[in-house]
Short mmCIF file of C-alpha atoms in Angstrom, two decimals:
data_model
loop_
_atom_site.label_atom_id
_atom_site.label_comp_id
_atom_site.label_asym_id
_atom_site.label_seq_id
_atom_site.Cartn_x
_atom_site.Cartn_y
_atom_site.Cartn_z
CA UNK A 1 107.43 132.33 54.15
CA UNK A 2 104.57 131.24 56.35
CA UNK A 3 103.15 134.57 58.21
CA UNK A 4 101.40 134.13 61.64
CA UNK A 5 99.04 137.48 63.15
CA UNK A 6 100.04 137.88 67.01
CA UNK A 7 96.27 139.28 68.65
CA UNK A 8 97.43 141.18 71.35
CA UNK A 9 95.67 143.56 73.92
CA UNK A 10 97.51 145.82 76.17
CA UNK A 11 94.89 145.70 79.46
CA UNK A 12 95.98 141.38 79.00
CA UNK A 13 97.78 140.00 81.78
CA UNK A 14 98.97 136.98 79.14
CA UNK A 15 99.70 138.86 76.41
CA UNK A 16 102.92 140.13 78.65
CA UNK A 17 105.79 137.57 78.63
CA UNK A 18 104.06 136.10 75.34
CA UNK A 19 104.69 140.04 73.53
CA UNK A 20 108.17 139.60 75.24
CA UNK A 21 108.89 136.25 73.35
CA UNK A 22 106.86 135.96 70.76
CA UNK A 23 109.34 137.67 67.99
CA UNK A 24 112.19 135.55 68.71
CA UNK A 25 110.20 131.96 68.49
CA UNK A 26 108.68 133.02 65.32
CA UNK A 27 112.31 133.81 64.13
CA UNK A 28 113.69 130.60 65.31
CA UNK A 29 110.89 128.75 63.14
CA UNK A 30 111.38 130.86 60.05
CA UNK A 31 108.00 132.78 60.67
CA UNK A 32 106.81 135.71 59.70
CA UNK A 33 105.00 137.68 62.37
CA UNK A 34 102.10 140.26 61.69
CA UNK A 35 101.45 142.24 65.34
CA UNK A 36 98.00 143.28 65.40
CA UNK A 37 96.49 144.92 68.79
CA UNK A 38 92.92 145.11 69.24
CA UNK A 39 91.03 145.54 72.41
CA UNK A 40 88.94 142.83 74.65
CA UNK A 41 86.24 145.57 75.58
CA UNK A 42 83.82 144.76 71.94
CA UNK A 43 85.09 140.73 72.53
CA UNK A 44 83.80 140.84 75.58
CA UNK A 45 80.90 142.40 75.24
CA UNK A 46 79.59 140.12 72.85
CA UNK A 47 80.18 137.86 75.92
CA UNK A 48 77.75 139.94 78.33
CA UNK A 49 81.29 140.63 80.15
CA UNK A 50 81.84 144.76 80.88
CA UNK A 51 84.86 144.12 82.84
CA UNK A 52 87.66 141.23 82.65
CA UNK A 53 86.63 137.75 83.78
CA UNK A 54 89.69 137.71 85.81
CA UNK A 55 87.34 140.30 88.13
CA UNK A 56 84.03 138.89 87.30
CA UNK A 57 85.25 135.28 88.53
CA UNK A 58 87.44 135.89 91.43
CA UNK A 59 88.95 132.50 92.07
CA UNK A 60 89.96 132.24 88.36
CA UNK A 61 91.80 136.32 88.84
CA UNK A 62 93.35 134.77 91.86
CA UNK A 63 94.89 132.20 90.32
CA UNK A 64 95.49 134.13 86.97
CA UNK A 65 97.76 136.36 89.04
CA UNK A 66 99.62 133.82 90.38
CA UNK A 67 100.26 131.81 87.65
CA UNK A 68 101.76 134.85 85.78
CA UNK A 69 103.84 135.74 88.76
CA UNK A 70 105.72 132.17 88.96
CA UNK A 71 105.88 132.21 84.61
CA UNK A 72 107.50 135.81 85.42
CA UNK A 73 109.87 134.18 87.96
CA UNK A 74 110.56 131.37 85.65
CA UNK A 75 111.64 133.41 82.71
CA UNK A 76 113.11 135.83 84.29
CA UNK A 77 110.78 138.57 83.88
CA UNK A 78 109.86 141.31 86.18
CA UNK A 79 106.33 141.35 87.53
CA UNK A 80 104.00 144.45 89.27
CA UNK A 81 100.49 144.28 89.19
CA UNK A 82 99.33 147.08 87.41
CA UNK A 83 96.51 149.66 89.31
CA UNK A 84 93.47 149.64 88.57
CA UNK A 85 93.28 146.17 86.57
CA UNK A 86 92.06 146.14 83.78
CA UNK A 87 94.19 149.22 82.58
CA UNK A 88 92.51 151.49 79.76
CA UNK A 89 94.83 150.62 77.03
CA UNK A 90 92.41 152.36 74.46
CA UNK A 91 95.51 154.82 73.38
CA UNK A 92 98.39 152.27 73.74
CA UNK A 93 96.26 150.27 71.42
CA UNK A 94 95.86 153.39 68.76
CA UNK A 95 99.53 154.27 69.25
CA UNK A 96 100.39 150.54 68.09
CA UNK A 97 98.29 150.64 64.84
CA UNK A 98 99.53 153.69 64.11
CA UNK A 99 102.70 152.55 64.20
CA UNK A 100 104.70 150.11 61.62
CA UNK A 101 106.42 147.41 61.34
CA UNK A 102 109.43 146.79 64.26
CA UNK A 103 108.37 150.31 65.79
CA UNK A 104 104.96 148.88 66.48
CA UNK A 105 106.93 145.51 67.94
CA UNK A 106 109.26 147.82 69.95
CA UNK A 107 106.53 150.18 71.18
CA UNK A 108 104.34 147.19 72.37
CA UNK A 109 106.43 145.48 73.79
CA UNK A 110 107.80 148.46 75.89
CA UNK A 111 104.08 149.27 76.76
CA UNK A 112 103.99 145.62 78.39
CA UNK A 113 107.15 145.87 80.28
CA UNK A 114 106.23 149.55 81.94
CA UNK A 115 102.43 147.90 82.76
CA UNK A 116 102.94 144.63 83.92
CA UNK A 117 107.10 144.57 84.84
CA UNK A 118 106.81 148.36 86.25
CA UNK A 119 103.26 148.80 87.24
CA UNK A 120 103.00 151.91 85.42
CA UNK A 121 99.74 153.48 84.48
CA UNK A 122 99.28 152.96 80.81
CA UNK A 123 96.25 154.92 80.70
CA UNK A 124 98.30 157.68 81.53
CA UNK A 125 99.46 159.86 78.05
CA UNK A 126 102.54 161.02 79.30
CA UNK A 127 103.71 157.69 79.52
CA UNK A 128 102.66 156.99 76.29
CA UNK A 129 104.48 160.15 75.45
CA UNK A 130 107.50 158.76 76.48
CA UNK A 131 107.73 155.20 75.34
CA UNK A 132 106.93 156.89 71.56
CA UNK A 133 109.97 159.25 72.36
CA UNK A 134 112.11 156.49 73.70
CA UNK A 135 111.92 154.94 70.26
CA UNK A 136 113.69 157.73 68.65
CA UNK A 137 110.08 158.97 66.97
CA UNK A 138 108.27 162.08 66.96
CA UNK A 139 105.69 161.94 69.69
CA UNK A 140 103.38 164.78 68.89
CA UNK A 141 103.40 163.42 65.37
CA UNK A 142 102.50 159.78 66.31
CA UNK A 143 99.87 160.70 68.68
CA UNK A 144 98.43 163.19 65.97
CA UNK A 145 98.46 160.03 63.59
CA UNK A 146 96.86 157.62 66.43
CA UNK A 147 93.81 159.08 67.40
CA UNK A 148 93.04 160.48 63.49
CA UNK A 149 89.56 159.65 62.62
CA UNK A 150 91.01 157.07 60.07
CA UNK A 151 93.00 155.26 62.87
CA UNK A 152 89.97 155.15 65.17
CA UNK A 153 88.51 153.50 62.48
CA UNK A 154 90.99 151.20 61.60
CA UNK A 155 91.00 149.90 65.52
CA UNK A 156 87.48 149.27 65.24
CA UNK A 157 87.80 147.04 62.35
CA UNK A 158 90.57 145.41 63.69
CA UNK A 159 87.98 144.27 66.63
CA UNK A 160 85.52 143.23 64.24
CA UNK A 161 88.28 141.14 62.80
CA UNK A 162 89.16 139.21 64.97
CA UNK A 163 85.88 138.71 66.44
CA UNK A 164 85.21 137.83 62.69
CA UNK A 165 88.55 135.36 63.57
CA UNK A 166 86.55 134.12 66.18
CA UNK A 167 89.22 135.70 68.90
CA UNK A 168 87.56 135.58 72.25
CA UNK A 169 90.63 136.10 74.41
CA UNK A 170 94.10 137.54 74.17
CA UNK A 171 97.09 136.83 73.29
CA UNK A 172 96.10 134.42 70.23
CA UNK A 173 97.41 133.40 67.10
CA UNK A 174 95.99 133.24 64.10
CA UNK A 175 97.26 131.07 61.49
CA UNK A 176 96.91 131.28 57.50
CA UNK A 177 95.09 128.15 57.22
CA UNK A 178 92.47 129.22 59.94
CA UNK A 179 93.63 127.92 63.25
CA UNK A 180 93.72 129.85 66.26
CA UNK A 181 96.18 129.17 69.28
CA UNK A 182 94.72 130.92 72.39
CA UNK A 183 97.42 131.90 75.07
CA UNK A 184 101.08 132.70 76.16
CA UNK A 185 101.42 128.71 76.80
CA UNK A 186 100.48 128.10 72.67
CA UNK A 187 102.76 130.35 70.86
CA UNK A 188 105.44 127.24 70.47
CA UNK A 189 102.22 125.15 69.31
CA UNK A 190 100.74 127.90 67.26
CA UNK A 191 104.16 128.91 65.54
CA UNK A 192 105.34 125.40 64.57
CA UNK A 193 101.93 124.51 62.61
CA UNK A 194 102.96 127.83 60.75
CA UNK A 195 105.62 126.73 60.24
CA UNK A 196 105.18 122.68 59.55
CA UNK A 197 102.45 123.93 56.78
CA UNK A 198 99.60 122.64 59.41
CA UNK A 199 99.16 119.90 61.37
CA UNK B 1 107.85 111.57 98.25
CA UNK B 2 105.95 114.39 96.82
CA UNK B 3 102.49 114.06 96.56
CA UNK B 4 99.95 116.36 93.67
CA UNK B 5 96.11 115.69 93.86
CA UNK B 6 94.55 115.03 90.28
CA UNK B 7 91.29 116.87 90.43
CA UNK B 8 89.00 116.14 87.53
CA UNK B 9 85.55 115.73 86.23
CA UNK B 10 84.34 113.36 84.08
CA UNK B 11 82.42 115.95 82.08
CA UNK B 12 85.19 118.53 81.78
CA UNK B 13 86.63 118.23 78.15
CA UNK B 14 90.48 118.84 78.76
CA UNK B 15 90.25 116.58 81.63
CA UNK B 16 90.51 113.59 79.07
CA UNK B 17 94.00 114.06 77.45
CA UNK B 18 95.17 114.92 81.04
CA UNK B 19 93.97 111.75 82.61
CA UNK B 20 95.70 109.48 79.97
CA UNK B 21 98.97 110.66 80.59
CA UNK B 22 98.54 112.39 84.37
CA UNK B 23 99.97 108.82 85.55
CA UNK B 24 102.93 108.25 83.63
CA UNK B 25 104.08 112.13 83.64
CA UNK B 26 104.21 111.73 87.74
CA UNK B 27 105.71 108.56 88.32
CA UNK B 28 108.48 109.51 85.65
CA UNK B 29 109.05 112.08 88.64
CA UNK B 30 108.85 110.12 91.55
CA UNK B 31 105.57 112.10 92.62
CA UNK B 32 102.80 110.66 93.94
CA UNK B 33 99.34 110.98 92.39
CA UNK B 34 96.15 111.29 94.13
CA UNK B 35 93.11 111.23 92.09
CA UNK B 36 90.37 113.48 93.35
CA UNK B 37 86.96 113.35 91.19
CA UNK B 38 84.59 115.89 91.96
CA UNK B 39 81.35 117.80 89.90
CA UNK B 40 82.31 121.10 88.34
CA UNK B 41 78.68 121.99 88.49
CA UNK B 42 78.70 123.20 92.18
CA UNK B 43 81.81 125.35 91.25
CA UNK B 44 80.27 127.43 88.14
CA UNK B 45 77.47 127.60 90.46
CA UNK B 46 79.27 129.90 92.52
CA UNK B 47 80.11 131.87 89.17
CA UNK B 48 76.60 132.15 87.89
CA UNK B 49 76.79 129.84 85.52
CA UNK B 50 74.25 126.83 85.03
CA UNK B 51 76.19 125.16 82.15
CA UNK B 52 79.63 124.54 80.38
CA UNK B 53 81.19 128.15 79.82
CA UNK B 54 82.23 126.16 76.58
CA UNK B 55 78.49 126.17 75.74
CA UNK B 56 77.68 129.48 77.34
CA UNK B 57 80.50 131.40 75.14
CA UNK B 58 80.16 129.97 72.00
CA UNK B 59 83.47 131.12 70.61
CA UNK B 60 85.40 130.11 73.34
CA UNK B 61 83.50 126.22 72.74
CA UNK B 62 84.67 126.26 69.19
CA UNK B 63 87.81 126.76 69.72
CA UNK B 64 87.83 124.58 72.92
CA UNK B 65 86.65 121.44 70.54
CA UNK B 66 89.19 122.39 67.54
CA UNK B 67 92.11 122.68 70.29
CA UNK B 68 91.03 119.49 71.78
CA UNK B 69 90.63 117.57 68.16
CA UNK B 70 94.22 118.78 67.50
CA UNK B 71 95.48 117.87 70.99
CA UNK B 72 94.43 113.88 70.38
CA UNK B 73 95.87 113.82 67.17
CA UNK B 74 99.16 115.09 68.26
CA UNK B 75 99.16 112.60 70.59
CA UNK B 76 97.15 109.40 68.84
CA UNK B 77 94.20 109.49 70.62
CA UNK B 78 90.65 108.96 69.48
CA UNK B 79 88.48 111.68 69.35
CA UNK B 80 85.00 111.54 69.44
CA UNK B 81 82.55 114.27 70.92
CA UNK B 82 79.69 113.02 72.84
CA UNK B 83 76.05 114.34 72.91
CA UNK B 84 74.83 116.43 74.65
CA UNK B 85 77.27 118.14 76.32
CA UNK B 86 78.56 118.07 78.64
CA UNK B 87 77.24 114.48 79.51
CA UNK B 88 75.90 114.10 83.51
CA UNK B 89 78.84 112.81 84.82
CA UNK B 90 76.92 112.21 88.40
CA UNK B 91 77.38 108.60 88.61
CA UNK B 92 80.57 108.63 86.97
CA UNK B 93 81.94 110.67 89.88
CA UNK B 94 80.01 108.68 92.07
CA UNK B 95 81.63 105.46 91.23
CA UNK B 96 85.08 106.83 90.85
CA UNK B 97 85.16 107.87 94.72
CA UNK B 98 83.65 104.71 95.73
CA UNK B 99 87.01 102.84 94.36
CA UNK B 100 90.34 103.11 95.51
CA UNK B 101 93.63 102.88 94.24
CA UNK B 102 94.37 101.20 90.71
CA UNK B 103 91.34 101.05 90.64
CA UNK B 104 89.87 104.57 90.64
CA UNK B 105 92.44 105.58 88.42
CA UNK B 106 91.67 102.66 86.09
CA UNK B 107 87.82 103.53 85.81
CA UNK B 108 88.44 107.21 85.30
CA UNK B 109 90.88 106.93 82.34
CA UNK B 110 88.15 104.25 81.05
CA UNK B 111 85.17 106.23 81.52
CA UNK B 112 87.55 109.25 79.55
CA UNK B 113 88.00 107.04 76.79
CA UNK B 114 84.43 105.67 76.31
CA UNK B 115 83.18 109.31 76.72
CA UNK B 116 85.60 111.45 74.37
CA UNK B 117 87.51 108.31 72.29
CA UNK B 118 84.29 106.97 71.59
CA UNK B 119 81.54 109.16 72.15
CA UNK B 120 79.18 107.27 74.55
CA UNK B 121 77.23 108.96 77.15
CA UNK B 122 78.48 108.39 80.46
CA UNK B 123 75.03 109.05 81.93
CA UNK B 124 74.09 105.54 80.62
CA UNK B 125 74.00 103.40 83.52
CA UNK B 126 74.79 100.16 81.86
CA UNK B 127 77.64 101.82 80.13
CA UNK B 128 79.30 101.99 84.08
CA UNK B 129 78.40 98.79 84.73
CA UNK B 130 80.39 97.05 81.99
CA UNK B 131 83.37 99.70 82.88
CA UNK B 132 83.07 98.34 86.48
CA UNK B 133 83.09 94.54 85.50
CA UNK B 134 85.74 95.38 83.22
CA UNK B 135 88.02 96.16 86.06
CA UNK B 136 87.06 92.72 87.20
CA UNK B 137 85.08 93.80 90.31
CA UNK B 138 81.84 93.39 90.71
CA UNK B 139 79.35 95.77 89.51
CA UNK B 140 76.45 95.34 91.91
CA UNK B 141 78.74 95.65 94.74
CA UNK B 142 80.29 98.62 94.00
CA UNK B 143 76.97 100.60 92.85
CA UNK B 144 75.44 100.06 95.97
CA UNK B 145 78.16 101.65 97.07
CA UNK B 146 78.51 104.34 95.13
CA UNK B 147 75.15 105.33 95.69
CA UNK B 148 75.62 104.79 99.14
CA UNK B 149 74.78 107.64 101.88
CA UNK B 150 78.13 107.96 103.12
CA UNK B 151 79.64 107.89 99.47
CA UNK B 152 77.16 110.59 98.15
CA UNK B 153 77.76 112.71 101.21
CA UNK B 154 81.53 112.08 100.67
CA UNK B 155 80.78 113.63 97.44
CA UNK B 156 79.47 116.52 98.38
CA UNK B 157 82.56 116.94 100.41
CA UNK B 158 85.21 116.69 98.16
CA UNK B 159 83.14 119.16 95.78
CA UNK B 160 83.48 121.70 99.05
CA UNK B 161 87.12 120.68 99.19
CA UNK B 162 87.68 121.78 95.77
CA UNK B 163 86.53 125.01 96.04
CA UNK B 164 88.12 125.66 99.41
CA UNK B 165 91.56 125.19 97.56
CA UNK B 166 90.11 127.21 94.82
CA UNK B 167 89.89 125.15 91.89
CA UNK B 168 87.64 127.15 89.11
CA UNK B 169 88.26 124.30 86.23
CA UNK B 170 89.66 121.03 85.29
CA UNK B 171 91.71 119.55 85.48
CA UNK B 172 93.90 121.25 88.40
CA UNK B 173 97.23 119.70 90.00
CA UNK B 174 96.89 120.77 93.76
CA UNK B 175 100.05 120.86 95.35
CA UNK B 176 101.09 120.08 98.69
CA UNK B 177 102.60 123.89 99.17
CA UNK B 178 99.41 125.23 98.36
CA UNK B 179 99.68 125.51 94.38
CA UNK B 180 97.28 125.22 91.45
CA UNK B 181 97.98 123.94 87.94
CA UNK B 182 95.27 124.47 85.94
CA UNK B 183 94.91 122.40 82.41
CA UNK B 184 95.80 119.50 80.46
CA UNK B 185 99.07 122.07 79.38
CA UNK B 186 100.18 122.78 82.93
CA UNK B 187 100.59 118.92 84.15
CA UNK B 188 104.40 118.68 83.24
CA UNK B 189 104.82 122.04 85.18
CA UNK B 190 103.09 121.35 88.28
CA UNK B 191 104.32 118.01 88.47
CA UNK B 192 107.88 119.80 88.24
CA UNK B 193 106.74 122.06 91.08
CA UNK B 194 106.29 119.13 93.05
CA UNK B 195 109.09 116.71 92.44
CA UNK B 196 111.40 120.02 92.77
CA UNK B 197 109.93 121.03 96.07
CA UNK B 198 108.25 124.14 94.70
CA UNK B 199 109.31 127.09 92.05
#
């Protein structure tokens, strides 16, 4: 079974309605998907970038926000810009990896939906709190697990991976032969060379 | 009918694919296309930036030129990168905006192919002039033109126009509601956004 790695960062606008829709195209296609969050912040700083480029380069945030609002309306999706933006997702992103399977799929994409559908605050830990709980898991126990010295590590070393990948933005896939497919608008491209066996 | 200005630079690599279908994708809609070259150079000035961001972020290039190699094979094109790049596209633009109709469109998706399908550098002056007398007009004519006062200044204009509406890249669909499209991948949709009379 060809096996696709979904690079996903909480603080990304894109990553949204891609982490929404992502599982079920890779299903259709007889995919296997691997969910692996990272964070932009070390991308981007090998970039010279200490803040998103959809603040740095205001004409490209402007229309960044409004292309996301009318792929929101198109799907269906609900849409609040989230306050400040970028949101520290440094603990959603810990929570994820220290999570398996579907309950890091479920979690994530719940962490989406409250930032970017509800506006919510994901920097805030009783949020996090409760989007563990609402998955029927322990959330003193999780947390406890997520920011272990060993998962701290293992979130740094996810960032040098996929800067390794040669990830420079977020969402992207990552294919077994090597390709990348940067974007919400390439997961249809990305997933069918998975699963065609390349191009 | 519903009308979507084409903006694109000759130098801009996406801007290829788009311009070899851009044509056929609108009139399949009943939309009508107007073709608006302009220099991207006066636009990343605004953003700081003295050369491609594809050359600037070298991860994002890489994966710009893989995406791009993939994109022409998927759809039969030649694909041949040109050096250096990007190539001056100064009298490319020039040209284009000194021709009308048919005929702009006709040069641009020429100069496109002899840049990207077979590598050339548009910068070469006698490379124009055979795409000019391929058209069947006559080269002298429309140089003098093109490098006209008026046509430079014109130019300049349309460069100012582009950033007015906000265009940060190309290519970009401007619609007449006051909407972007932004890439080769977003032609079908803002094309749809215009022959449906917006979202």
């Amino acid at each position: 079974m060809a096996m696709v790695e979904f690079w996903y960062e909480f603080a990304s606008t894109y990553s949204y309605p891609a982490a929404l829709r992502v599982a079920a195209l890779a299903a259709e296609r007889g995919v296997a998907l691997a969910w692996r969050p990272f964070l932009l912040g070390p991308v981007f700083a090998t970039q010279g970038w200490r803040d998103s480029p959809f603040n740095i380069y205001p004409a490209k945030g402007r229309y960044m926000w409004r292309d996301l609002e009318r792929i929101c309306a198109a799907r269906g999706l609900p849409f609040r810009r989230p306050e400040p933006f970028p949101q520290n997702s440094l603990l959603a992103a810990r929570v994820a990896l220290a999570l398996d399977g579907d309950d890091r799929a479920g979690f994530s994409r719940n962490v989406y939906a409250a930032e970017f559908g509800e506006g919510l605050s994901i920097a805030d830990r009783a949020l996090i709190v409760r989007l563990v709980a609402d998955l029927g898991l322990d959330p003193e126990a999780i947390l406890a697990r997520a920011e272990s010295d060993a998962n701290k590590s293992k979130l740094k070393s996810e960032c040098a991976r996929a800067i390794a990948l040669g990830v420079f933005g977020a969402p992207t896939l990552a294919t077994e032969d090597g390709e990348l497919f940067w974007g919400d608008d390439r997961l249809e491209q990305g997933l069918d060379w998975a699963a065609g066996g390349g191009g």
